[in-house]
Tab-separated table of C-alpha atoms in Angstrom:
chain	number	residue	atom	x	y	z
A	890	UNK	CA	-29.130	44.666	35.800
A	891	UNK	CA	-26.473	44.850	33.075
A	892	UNK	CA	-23.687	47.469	32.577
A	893	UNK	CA	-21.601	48.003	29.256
A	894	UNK	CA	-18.196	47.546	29.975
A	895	UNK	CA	-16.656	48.577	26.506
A	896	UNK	CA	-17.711	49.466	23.122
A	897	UNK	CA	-15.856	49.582	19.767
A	898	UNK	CA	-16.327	53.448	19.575
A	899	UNK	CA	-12.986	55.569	19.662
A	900	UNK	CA	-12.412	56.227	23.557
A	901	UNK	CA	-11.262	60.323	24.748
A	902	UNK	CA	-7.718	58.657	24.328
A	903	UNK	CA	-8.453	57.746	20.605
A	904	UNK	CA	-8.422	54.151	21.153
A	905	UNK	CA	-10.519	51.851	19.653
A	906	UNK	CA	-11.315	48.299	20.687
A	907	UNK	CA	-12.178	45.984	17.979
A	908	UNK	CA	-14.360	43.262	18.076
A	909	UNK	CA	-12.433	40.304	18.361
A	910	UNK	CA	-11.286	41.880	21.486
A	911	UNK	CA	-14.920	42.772	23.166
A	912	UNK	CA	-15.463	38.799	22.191
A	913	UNK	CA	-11.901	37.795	24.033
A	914	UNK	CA	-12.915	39.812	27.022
A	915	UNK	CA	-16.839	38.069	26.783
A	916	UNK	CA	-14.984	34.644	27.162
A	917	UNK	CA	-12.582	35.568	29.959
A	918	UNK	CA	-15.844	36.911	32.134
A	919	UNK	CA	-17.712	33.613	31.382
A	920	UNK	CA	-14.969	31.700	31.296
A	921	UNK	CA	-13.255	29.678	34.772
A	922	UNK	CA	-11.498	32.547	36.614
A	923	UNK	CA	-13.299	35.793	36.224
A	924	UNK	CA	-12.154	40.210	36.238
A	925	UNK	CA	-12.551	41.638	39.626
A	926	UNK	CA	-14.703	45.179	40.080
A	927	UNK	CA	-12.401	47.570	40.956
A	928	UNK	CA	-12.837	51.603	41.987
A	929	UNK	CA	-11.869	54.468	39.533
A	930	UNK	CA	-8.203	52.450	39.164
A	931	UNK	CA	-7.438	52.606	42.814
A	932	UNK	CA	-5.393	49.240	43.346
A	933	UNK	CA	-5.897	49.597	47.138
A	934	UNK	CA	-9.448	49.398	47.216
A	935	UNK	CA	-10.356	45.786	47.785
A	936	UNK	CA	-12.879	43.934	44.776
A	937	UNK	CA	-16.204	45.224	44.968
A	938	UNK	CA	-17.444	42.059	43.209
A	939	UNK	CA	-17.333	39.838	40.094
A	940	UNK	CA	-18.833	39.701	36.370
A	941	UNK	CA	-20.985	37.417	35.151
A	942	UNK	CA	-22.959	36.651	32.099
A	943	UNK	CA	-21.320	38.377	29.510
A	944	UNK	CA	-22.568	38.901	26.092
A	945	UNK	CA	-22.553	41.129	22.953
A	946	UNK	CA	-25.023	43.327	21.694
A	947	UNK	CA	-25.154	45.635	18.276
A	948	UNK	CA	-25.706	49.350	19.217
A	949	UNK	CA	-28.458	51.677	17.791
A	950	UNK	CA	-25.660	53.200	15.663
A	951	UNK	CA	-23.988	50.089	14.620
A	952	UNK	CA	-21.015	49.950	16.599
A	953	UNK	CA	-20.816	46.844	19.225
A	954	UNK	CA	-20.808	47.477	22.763
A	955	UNK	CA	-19.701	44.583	25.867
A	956	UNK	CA	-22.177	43.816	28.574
A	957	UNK	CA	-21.722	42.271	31.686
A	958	UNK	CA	-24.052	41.238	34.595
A	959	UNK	CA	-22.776	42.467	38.123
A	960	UNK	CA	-22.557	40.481	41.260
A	961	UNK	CA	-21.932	42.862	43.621
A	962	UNK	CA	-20.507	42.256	47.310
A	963	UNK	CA	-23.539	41.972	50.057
A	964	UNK	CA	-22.553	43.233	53.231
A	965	UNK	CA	-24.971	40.688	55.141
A	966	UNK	CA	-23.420	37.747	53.638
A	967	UNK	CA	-19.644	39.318	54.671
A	968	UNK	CA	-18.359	37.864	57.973
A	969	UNK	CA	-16.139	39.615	60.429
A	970	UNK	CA	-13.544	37.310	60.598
A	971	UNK	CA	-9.828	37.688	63.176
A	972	UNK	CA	-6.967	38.346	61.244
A	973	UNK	CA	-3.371	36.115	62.068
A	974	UNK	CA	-1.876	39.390	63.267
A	975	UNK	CA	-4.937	39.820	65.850
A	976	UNK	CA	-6.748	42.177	64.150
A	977	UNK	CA	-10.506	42.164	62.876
A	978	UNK	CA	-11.326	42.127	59.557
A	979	UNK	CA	-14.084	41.083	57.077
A	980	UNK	CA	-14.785	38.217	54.793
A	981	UNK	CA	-16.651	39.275	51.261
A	982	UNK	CA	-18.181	36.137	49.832
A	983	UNK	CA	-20.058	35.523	46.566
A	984	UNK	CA	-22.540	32.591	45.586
A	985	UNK	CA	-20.271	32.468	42.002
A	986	UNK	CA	-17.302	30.553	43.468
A	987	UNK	CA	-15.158	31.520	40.532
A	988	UNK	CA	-11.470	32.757	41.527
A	989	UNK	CA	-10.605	36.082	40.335
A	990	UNK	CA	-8.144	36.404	37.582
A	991	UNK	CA	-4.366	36.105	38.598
A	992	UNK	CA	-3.032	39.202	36.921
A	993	UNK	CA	0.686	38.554	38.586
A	994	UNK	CA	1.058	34.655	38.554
A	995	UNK	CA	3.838	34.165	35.785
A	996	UNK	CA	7.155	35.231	36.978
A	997	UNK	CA	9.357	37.026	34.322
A	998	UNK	CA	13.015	36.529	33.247
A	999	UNK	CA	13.650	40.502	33.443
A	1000	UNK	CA	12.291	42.591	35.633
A	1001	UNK	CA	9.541	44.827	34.593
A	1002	UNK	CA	8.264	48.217	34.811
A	1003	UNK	CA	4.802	49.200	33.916
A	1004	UNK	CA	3.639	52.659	33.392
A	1005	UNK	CA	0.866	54.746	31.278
A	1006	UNK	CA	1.888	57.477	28.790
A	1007	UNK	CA	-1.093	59.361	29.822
A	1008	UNK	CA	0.929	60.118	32.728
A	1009	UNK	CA	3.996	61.958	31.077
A	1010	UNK	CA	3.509	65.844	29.463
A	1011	UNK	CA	4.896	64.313	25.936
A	1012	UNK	CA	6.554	61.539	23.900
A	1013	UNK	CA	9.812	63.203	24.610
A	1014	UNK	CA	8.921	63.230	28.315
A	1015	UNK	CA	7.839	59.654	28.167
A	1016	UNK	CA	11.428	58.493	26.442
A	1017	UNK	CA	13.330	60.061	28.698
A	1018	UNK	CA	12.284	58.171	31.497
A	1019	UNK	CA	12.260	54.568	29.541
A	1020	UNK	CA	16.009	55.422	28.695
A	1021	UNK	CA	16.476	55.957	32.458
A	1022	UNK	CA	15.244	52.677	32.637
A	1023	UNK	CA	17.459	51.218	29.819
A	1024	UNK	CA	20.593	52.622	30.850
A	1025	UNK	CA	20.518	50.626	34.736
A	1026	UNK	CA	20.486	47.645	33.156
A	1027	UNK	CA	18.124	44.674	30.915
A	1028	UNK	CA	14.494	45.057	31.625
A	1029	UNK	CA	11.072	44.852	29.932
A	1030	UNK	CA	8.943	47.931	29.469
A	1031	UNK	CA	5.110	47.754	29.285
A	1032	UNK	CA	2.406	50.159	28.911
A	1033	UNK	CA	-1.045	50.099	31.447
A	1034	UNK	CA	-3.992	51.511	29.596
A	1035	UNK	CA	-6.618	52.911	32.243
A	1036	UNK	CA	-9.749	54.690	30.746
A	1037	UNK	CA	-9.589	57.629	32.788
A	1038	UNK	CA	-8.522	60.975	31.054
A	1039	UNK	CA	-5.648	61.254	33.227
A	1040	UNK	CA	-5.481	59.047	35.826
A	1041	UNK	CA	-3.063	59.138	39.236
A	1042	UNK	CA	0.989	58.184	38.455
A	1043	UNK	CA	1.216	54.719	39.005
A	1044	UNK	CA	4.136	52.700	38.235
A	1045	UNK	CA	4.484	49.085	38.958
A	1046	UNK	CA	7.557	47.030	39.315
A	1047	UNK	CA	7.241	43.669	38.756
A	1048	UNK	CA	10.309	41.393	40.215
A	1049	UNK	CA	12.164	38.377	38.649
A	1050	UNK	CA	12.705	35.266	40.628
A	1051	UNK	CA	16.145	35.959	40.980
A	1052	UNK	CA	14.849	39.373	42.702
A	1053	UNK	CA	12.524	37.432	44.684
A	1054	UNK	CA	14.477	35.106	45.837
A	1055	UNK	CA	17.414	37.684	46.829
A	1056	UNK	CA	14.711	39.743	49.216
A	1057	UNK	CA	13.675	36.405	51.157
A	1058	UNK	CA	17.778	35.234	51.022
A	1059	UNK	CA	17.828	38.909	52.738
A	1060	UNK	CA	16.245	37.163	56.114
A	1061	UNK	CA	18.412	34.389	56.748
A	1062	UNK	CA	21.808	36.542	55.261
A	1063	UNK	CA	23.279	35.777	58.991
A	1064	UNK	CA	23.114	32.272	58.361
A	1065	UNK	CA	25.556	32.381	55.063
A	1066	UNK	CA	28.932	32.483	54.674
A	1067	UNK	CA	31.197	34.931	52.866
A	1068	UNK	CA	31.843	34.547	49.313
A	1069	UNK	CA	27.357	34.109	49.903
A	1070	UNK	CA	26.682	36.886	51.575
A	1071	UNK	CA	29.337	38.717	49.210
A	1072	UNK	CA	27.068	37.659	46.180
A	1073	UNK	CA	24.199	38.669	48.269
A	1074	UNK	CA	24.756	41.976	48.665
A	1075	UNK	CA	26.026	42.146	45.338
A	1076	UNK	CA	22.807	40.915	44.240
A	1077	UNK	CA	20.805	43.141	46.318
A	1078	UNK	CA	22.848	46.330	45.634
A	1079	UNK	CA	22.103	45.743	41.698
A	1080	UNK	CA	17.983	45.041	42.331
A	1081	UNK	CA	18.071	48.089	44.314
A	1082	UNK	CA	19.848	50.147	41.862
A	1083	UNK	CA	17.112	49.818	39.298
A	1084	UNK	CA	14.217	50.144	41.773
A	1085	UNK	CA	15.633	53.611	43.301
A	1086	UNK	CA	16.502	55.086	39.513
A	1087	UNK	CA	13.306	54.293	38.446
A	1088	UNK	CA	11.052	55.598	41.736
A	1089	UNK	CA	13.551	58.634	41.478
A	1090	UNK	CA	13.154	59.331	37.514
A	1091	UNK	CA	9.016	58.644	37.398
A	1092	UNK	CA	8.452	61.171	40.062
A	1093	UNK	CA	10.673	63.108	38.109
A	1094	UNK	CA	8.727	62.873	34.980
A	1095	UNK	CA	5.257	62.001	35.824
A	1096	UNK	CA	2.504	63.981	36.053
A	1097	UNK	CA	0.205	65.320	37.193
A	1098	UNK	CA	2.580	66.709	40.192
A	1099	UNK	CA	0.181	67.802	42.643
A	1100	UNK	CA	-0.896	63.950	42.501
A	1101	UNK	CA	0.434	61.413	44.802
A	1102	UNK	CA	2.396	58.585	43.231
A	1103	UNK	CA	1.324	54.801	43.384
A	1104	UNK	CA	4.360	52.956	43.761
A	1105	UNK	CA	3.367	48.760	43.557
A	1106	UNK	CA	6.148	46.660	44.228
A	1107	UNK	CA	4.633	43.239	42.750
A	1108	UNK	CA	6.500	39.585	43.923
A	1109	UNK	CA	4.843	37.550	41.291
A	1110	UNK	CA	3.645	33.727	41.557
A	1111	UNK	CA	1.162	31.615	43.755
A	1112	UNK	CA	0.220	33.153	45.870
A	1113	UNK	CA	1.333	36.813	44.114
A	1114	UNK	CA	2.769	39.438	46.889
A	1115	UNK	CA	1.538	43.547	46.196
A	1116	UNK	CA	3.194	46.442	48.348
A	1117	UNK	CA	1.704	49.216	48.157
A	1118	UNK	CA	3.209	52.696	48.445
A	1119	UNK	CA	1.108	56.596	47.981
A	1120	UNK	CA	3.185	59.249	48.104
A	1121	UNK	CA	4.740	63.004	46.893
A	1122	UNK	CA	8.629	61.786	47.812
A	1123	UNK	CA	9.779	58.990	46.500
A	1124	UNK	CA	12.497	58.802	49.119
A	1125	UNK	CA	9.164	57.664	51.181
A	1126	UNK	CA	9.235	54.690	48.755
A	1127	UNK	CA	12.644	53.882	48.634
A	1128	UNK	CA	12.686	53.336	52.027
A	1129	UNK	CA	9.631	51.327	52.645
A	1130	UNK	CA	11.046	48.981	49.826
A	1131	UNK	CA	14.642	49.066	51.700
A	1132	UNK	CA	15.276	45.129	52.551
A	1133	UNK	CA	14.938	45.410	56.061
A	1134	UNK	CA	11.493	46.674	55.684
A	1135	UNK	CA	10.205	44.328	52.814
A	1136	UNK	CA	11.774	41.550	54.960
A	1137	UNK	CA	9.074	42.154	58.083
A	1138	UNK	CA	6.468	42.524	55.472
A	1139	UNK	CA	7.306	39.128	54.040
A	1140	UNK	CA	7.217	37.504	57.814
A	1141	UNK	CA	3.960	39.072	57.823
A	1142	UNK	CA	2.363	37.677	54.592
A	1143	UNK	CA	3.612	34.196	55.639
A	1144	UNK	CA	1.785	34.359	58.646
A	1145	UNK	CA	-1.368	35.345	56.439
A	1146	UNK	CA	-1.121	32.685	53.833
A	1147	UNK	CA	-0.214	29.737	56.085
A	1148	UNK	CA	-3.911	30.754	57.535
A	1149	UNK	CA	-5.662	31.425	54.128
A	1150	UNK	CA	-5.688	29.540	50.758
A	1151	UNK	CA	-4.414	32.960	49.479
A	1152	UNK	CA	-4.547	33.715	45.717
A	1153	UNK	CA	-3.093	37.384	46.410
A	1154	UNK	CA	-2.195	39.099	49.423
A	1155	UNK	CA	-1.494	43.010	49.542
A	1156	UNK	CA	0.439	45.370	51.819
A	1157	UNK	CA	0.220	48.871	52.110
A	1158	UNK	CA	2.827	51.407	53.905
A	1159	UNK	CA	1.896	53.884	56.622
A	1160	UNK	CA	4.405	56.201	56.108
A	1161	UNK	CA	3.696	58.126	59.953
A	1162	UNK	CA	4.382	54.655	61.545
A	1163	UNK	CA	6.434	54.094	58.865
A	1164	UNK	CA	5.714	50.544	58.448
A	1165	UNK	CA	4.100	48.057	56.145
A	1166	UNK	CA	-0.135	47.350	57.261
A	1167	UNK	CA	-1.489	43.837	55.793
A	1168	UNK	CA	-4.516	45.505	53.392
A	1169	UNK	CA	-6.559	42.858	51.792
A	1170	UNK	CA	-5.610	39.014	49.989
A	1171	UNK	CA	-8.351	37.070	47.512
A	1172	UNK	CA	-8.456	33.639	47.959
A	1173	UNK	CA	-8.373	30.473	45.499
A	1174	UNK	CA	-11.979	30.115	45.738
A	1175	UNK	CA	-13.334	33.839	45.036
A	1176	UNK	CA	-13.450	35.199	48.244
A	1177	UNK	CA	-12.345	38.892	49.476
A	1178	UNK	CA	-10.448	39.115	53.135
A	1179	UNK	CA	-9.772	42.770	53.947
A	1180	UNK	CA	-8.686	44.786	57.171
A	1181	UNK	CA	-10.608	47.569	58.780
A	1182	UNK	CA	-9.116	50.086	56.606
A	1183	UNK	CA	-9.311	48.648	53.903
A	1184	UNK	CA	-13.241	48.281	54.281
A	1185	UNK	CA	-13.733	51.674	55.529
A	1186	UNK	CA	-11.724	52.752	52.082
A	1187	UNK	CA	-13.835	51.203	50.037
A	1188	UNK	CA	-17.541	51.938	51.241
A	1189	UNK	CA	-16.092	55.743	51.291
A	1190	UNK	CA	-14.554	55.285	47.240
A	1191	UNK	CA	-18.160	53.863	46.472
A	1192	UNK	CA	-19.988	56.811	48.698
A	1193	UNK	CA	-17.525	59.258	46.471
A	1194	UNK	CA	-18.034	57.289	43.030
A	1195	UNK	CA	-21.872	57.296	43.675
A	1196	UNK	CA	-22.434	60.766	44.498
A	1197	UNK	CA	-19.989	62.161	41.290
A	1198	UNK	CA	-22.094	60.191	39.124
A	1199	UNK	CA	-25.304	61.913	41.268
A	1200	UNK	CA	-23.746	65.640	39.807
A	1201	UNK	CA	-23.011	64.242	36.364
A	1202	UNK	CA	-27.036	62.820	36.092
Protein backbone atom coordinates (compact mmCIF):
# COMPACT_ATOMS: atom_id res chain seq x y z
CA UNK A 1 0.00 0.00 0.00
CA UNK A 2 1.14 3.53 -0.86
CA UNK A 3 -0.35 6.90 0.28
CA UNK A 4 0.39 10.42 -1.38
CA UNK A 5 1.75 12.55 1.06
CA UNK A 6 1.88 15.90 -1.01
CA UNK A 7 1.32 17.12 -4.41
CA UNK A 8 2.38 20.32 -6.23
CA UNK A 9 -1.34 21.43 -6.57
CA UNK A 10 -2.29 24.76 -4.65
CA UNK A 11 -3.42 23.46 -1.04
CA UNK A 12 -7.09 25.22 0.66
CA UNK A 13 -4.36 27.61 2.19
CA UNK A 14 -3.08 28.60 -1.36
CA UNK A 15 0.19 27.06 -0.96
CA UNK A 16 1.95 25.36 -3.40
CA UNK A 17 4.83 22.94 -3.03
CA UNK A 18 7.21 22.82 -5.83
CA UNK A 19 9.05 20.09 -6.98
CA UNK A 20 12.36 20.40 -5.76
CA UNK A 21 10.69 20.26 -2.48
CA UNK A 22 8.43 16.88 -3.01
CA UNK A 23 12.14 15.53 -4.20
CA UNK A 24 13.87 17.02 -0.75
CA UNK A 25 11.14 15.42 1.26
CA UNK A 26 11.58 11.85 -1.10
CA UNK A 27 15.29 11.88 0.15
CA UNK A 28 14.69 12.67 3.82
CA UNK A 29 12.03 9.49 3.92
CA UNK A 30 14.66 7.23 2.21
CA UNK A 31 17.32 8.73 3.58
CA UNK A 32 19.12 7.58 7.39
CA UNK A 33 16.67 9.04 9.95
CA UNK A 34 13.14 8.99 8.71
CA UNK A 35 9.37 11.46 9.43
CA UNK A 36 7.32 9.93 12.10
CA UNK A 37 3.26 9.28 11.40
CA UNK A 38 1.59 11.49 13.43
CA UNK A 39 -2.49 12.07 14.14
CA UNK A 40 -4.43 15.10 12.66
CA UNK A 41 -1.34 17.44 14.28
CA UNK A 42 -1.89 16.23 17.77
CA UNK A 43 1.80 16.35 19.25
CA UNK A 44 0.64 14.15 22.18
CA UNK A 45 -0.30 11.26 20.33
CA UNK A 46 2.69 8.97 20.24
CA UNK A 47 4.16 7.87 16.31
CA UNK A 48 1.89 5.63 14.70
CA UNK A 49 4.77 4.43 12.49
CA UNK A 50 7.43 5.31 9.88
CA UNK A 51 7.74 5.99 5.93
CA UNK A 52 9.42 4.11 3.70
CA UNK A 53 10.06 3.85 0.05
CA UNK A 54 9.42 7.07 -1.21
CA UNK A 55 9.14 8.02 -4.75
CA UNK A 56 7.62 10.43 -7.34
CA UNK A 57 5.02 9.93 -9.69
CA UNK A 58 3.43 12.40 -12.58
CA UNK A 59 -0.37 12.81 -12.01
CA UNK A 60 -3.15 12.22 -14.65
CA UNK A 61 -3.33 16.04 -14.90
CA UNK A 62 0.28 16.77 -14.94
CA UNK A 63 0.99 18.03 -11.67
CA UNK A 64 3.49 15.74 -9.42
CA UNK A 65 2.27 14.17 -6.42
CA UNK A 66 4.77 12.41 -3.28
CA UNK A 67 4.24 8.82 -2.35
CA UNK A 68 5.27 7.04 0.48
CA UNK A 69 5.00 3.36 1.65
CA UNK A 70 3.62 3.00 5.34
CA UNK A 71 4.99 0.86 8.05
CA UNK A 72 2.55 0.99 10.43
CA UNK A 73 2.90 0.01 14.29
CA UNK A 74 1.74 -3.86 14.96
CA UNK A 75 0.31 -4.26 18.19
CA UNK A 76 1.59 -8.04 18.44
CA UNK A 77 5.09 -7.11 17.95
CA UNK A 78 4.61 -4.12 20.89
CA UNK A 79 5.79 -5.32 24.33
CA UNK A 80 4.41 -4.21 27.63
CA UNK A 81 7.34 -3.09 29.13
CA UNK A 82 7.69 -1.37 33.31
CA UNK A 83 8.31 2.09 33.24
CA UNK A 84 11.37 3.69 35.83
CA UNK A 85 8.57 5.41 37.71
CA UNK A 86 6.76 1.86 38.25
CA UNK A 87 4.29 2.15 35.89
CA UNK A 88 3.36 -0.14 32.79
CA UNK A 89 3.72 0.90 29.55
CA UNK A 90 4.27 -0.37 25.95
CA UNK A 91 7.14 -0.78 23.59
CA UNK A 92 6.19 -0.06 19.63
CA UNK A 93 8.90 -1.65 17.54
CA UNK A 94 9.46 -1.67 13.77
CA UNK A 95 11.60 -4.16 11.54
CA UNK A 96 13.05 -0.60 9.75
CA UNK A 97 15.51 0.29 12.54
CA UNK A 98 15.79 3.81 11.25
CA UNK A 99 15.61 6.63 14.10
CA UNK A 100 12.99 9.10 13.63
CA UNK A 101 13.94 12.55 12.65
CA UNK A 102 15.22 14.88 15.54
CA UNK A 103 13.04 17.88 14.91
CA UNK A 104 14.51 19.71 18.30
CA UNK A 105 18.27 18.62 18.40
CA UNK A 106 20.09 22.03 17.56
CA UNK A 107 19.91 24.40 20.37
CA UNK A 108 19.39 28.12 19.36
CA UNK A 109 21.19 31.35 20.42
CA UNK A 110 17.64 33.17 21.01
CA UNK A 111 14.88 31.74 22.16
CA UNK A 112 12.12 30.92 19.85
CA UNK A 113 8.52 31.02 19.42
CA UNK A 114 6.68 29.12 16.82
CA UNK A 115 3.18 29.72 15.82
CA UNK A 116 0.74 29.37 12.59
CA UNK A 117 -1.05 32.42 11.10
CA UNK A 118 -3.92 30.24 10.40
CA UNK A 119 -4.51 30.61 13.95
CA UNK A 120 -4.98 34.51 14.26
CA UNK A 121 -8.47 36.34 12.72
CA UNK A 122 -5.99 38.67 10.46
CA UNK A 123 -2.52 40.02 9.59
CA UNK A 124 -3.19 42.80 11.98
CA UNK A 125 -4.14 40.22 14.62
CA UNK A 126 -1.12 38.17 13.83
CA UNK A 127 1.39 41.44 14.29
CA UNK A 128 0.12 42.34 17.25
CA UNK A 129 1.07 39.42 19.00
CA UNK A 130 4.77 39.11 17.27
CA UNK A 131 5.29 42.78 18.60
CA UNK A 132 4.27 41.41 22.03
CA UNK A 133 6.92 39.19 21.45
CA UNK A 134 9.47 41.83 20.24
CA UNK A 135 8.95 44.26 22.83
CA UNK A 136 10.10 41.51 26.01
CA UNK A 137 13.16 41.22 24.61
CA UNK A 138 15.59 39.45 21.38
CA UNK A 139 13.97 36.39 20.03
CA UNK A 140 13.40 34.50 16.75
CA UNK A 141 9.94 34.18 15.28
CA UNK A 142 8.94 31.21 13.05
CA UNK A 143 5.92 30.15 11.33
CA UNK A 144 4.45 26.13 11.60
CA UNK A 145 2.54 25.28 8.48
CA UNK A 146 -0.05 22.37 9.32
CA UNK A 147 -2.42 21.32 6.41
CA UNK A 148 -5.48 21.46 8.28
CA UNK A 149 -7.96 24.37 7.46
CA UNK A 150 -7.71 25.61 10.85
CA UNK A 151 -6.06 23.63 13.08
CA UNK A 152 -5.99 23.81 17.26
CA UNK A 153 -3.70 27.04 18.77
CA UNK A 154 -0.49 25.70 19.28
CA UNK A 155 2.44 27.65 20.16
CA UNK A 156 5.80 26.26 20.89
CA UNK A 157 8.61 27.75 22.80
CA UNK A 158 11.75 26.58 22.09
CA UNK A 159 14.57 27.42 24.93
CA UNK A 160 18.24 28.59 24.55
CA UNK A 161 20.97 26.89 26.44
CA UNK A 162 21.33 29.65 28.61
CA UNK A 163 17.43 28.98 29.43
CA UNK A 164 18.17 25.46 29.80
CA UNK A 165 20.75 25.56 31.78
CA UNK A 166 19.08 28.28 34.25
CA UNK A 167 15.89 25.68 34.84
CA UNK A 168 18.34 22.69 35.85
CA UNK A 169 20.74 25.55 37.92
CA UNK A 170 17.02 26.03 39.47
CA UNK A 171 17.56 22.44 41.42
CA UNK A 172 20.71 22.82 43.07
CA UNK A 173 20.03 27.00 43.69
CA UNK A 174 20.54 25.98 47.61
CA UNK A 175 23.87 24.92 46.92
CA UNK A 176 25.11 28.55 45.46
CA UNK A 177 26.14 31.42 46.96
CA UNK A 178 24.88 34.99 46.71
CA UNK A 179 26.07 37.17 44.06
CA UNK A 180 24.98 33.21 42.13
CA UNK A 181 21.88 32.82 43.23
CA UNK A 182 21.41 36.76 42.71
CA UNK A 183 22.23 36.15 38.91
CA UNK A 184 20.02 33.20 39.14
CA UNK A 185 17.04 34.62 39.85
CA UNK A 186 17.86 37.37 37.73
CA UNK A 187 18.20 34.97 35.05
CA UNK A 188 15.13 33.14 35.76
CA UNK A 189 12.91 36.23 36.36
CA UNK A 190 13.93 37.45 32.63
CA UNK A 191 13.18 33.65 30.92
CA UNK A 192 10.02 33.80 32.70
CA UNK A 193 9.08 37.17 31.64
CA UNK A 194 8.99 36.23 28.00
CA UNK A 195 7.35 32.82 28.53
CA UNK A 196 4.28 34.38 30.65
CA UNK A 197 3.84 37.52 27.96
CA UNK A 198 3.78 35.28 25.32
CA UNK A 199 1.27 32.31 26.90
CA UNK A 200 -0.74 35.48 28.10
CA UNK A 201 -0.81 37.44 24.56
CA UNK A 202 -1.44 34.02 22.22
CA UNK A 203 -4.44 33.12 24.21
CA UNK A 204 -5.21 36.55 23.80
CA UNK A 205 -5.05 36.54 20.11
CA UNK A 206 -5.47 33.09 18.93
CA UNK A 207 -8.21 31.52 17.68
CA UNK A 208 -10.38 29.62 17.43
CA UNK A 209 -11.47 30.45 21.26
CA UNK A 210 -13.67 27.71 22.06
CA UNK A 211 -10.38 25.56 21.27
CA UNK A 212 -8.01 24.52 23.88
CA UNK A 213 -4.48 25.85 23.55
CA UNK A 214 -1.31 23.58 23.03
CA UNK A 215 1.30 25.10 24.94
CA UNK A 216 4.94 22.92 24.15
CA UNK A 217 7.65 24.00 26.17
CA UNK A 218 10.63 22.35 24.04
CA UNK A 219 14.42 21.90 25.95
CA UNK A 220 16.27 21.22 22.80
CA UNK A 221 19.41 18.78 22.30
CA UNK A 222 20.22 14.96 22.77
CA UNK A 223 18.12 13.70 24.07
CA UNK A 224 15.36 16.77 23.27
CA UNK A 225 12.87 17.42 26.44
CA UNK A 226 8.77 18.28 25.27
CA UNK A 227 6.20 19.51 28.04
CA UNK A 228 3.18 19.44 27.13
CA UNK A 229 0.35 21.72 28.26
CA UNK A 230 -3.86 21.70 26.82
CA UNK A 231 -5.71 24.22 28.09
CA UNK A 232 -8.52 27.39 27.99
CA UNK A 233 -6.33 29.53 30.84
CA UNK A 234 -3.13 30.10 30.30
CA UNK A 235 -2.57 30.82 33.96
CA UNK A 236 -2.91 26.75 33.88
CA UNK A 237 0.31 26.98 31.81
CA UNK A 238 2.15 29.42 33.53
CA UNK A 239 2.08 27.53 36.40
CA UNK A 240 2.89 24.11 35.23
CA UNK A 241 6.02 25.81 33.57
CA UNK A 242 6.73 27.70 37.09
CA UNK A 243 10.45 26.35 38.07
CA UNK A 244 9.46 24.40 40.85
CA UNK A 245 7.28 22.35 38.70
CA UNK A 246 9.57 21.96 35.54
CA UNK A 247 12.28 21.10 38.13
CA UNK A 248 10.32 17.61 39.32
CA UNK A 249 9.62 17.04 35.72
CA UNK A 250 13.31 17.21 34.90
CA UNK A 251 14.13 14.63 37.99
CA UNK A 252 11.65 12.64 36.27
CA UNK A 253 13.02 12.54 32.66
CA UNK A 254 16.48 11.74 34.15
CA UNK A 255 15.22 8.84 35.69
CA UNK A 256 13.71 7.85 32.16
CA UNK A 257 16.73 8.42 30.04
CA UNK A 258 19.37 6.92 32.36
CA UNK A 259 17.01 3.66 31.61
CA UNK A 260 16.44 4.27 27.81
CA UNK A 261 18.79 5.29 24.92
CA UNK A 262 16.22 8.16 24.61
CA UNK A 263 16.14 10.25 21.38
CA UNK A 264 13.04 12.35 22.83
CA UNK A 265 11.19 12.12 25.88
CA UNK A 266 7.73 14.01 26.44
CA UNK A 267 5.73 15.21 29.45
CA UNK A 268 2.34 16.14 29.65
CA UNK A 269 0.47 18.17 32.62
CA UNK A 270 -2.61 16.94 34.46
CA UNK A 271 -3.90 20.00 35.43
CA UNK A 272 -6.60 18.17 38.32
CA UNK A 273 -3.43 16.65 39.96
CA UNK A 274 -1.79 19.42 38.80
CA UNK A 275 1.37 17.80 37.98
CA UNK A 276 3.60 16.82 35.12
CA UNK A 277 2.74 12.69 33.76
CA UNK A 278 5.86 11.12 31.72
CA UNK A 279 3.78 10.58 28.10
CA UNK A 280 5.90 8.85 25.60
CA UNK A 281 10.10 9.13 24.52
CA UNK A 282 11.50 7.56 20.91
CA UNK A 283 14.59 6.02 21.16
CA UNK A 284 18.01 6.21 19.07
CA UNK A 285 17.17 3.14 17.32
CA UNK A 286 13.40 3.77 16.07
CA UNK A 287 11.53 2.53 18.74
CA UNK A 288 8.21 4.08 20.45
CA UNK A 289 7.94 3.78 24.56
CA UNK A 290 4.60 5.20 25.68
CA UNK A 291 2.48 5.13 29.02
CA UNK A 292 -1.00 3.80 29.40
CA UNK A 293 -2.50 6.98 28.42
CA UNK A 294 -0.74 7.69 26.01
CA UNK A 295 -1.69 4.29 24.20
CA UNK A 296 -5.23 4.48 25.06
CA UNK A 297 -5.00 8.20 23.26
CA UNK A 298 -3.85 7.04 20.37
CA UNK A 299 -5.91 3.79 19.40
CA UNK A 300 -9.01 6.26 20.30
CA UNK A 301 -7.39 9.36 17.71
CA UNK A 302 -7.05 6.43 15.09
CA UNK A 303 -10.77 4.92 16.04
CA UNK A 304 -11.89 8.85 15.55
CA UNK A 305 -9.60 9.51 12.33
CA UNK A 306 -10.92 6.18 10.81
CA UNK A 307 -14.48 6.56 11.27
CA UNK A 308 -14.45 10.61 9.92
CA UNK A 309 -12.89 9.36 6.92
CA UNK A 310 -15.88 6.37 7.03
CA UNK A 311 -18.61 9.67 6.71
CA UNK A 312 -16.47 11.50 4.18
CA UNK A 313 -16.35 7.99 1.75
Amino acid sequence: MKLLLATTHVDSHGMRMSIEALEGAARQINGDTVPSMGVEHDVTIPPLGKFSEAFIHKLPDGEYGLFAIPNFYIEEDSTVVKLPNGEIGRMDVWRDKRPFVGMHKDVPEEIIFSYDLVNFESNTDSEKFSKTLKDHGPCKQQILVRKSLIPDPELIITLTKQGISTLIAYKFLNTFGKKVKEDLNNDLINLYSKIRNAMINYAKHCIPKNRPVTYLLVLPGVPSQEFVIKSLKPCVAIQAVSPEKISEALSESELFTSNFDTQKIQFIFCDDKQQWKFNYLVTNSGEVIGSKDAVQNREKAIKLMMSQKGKKM
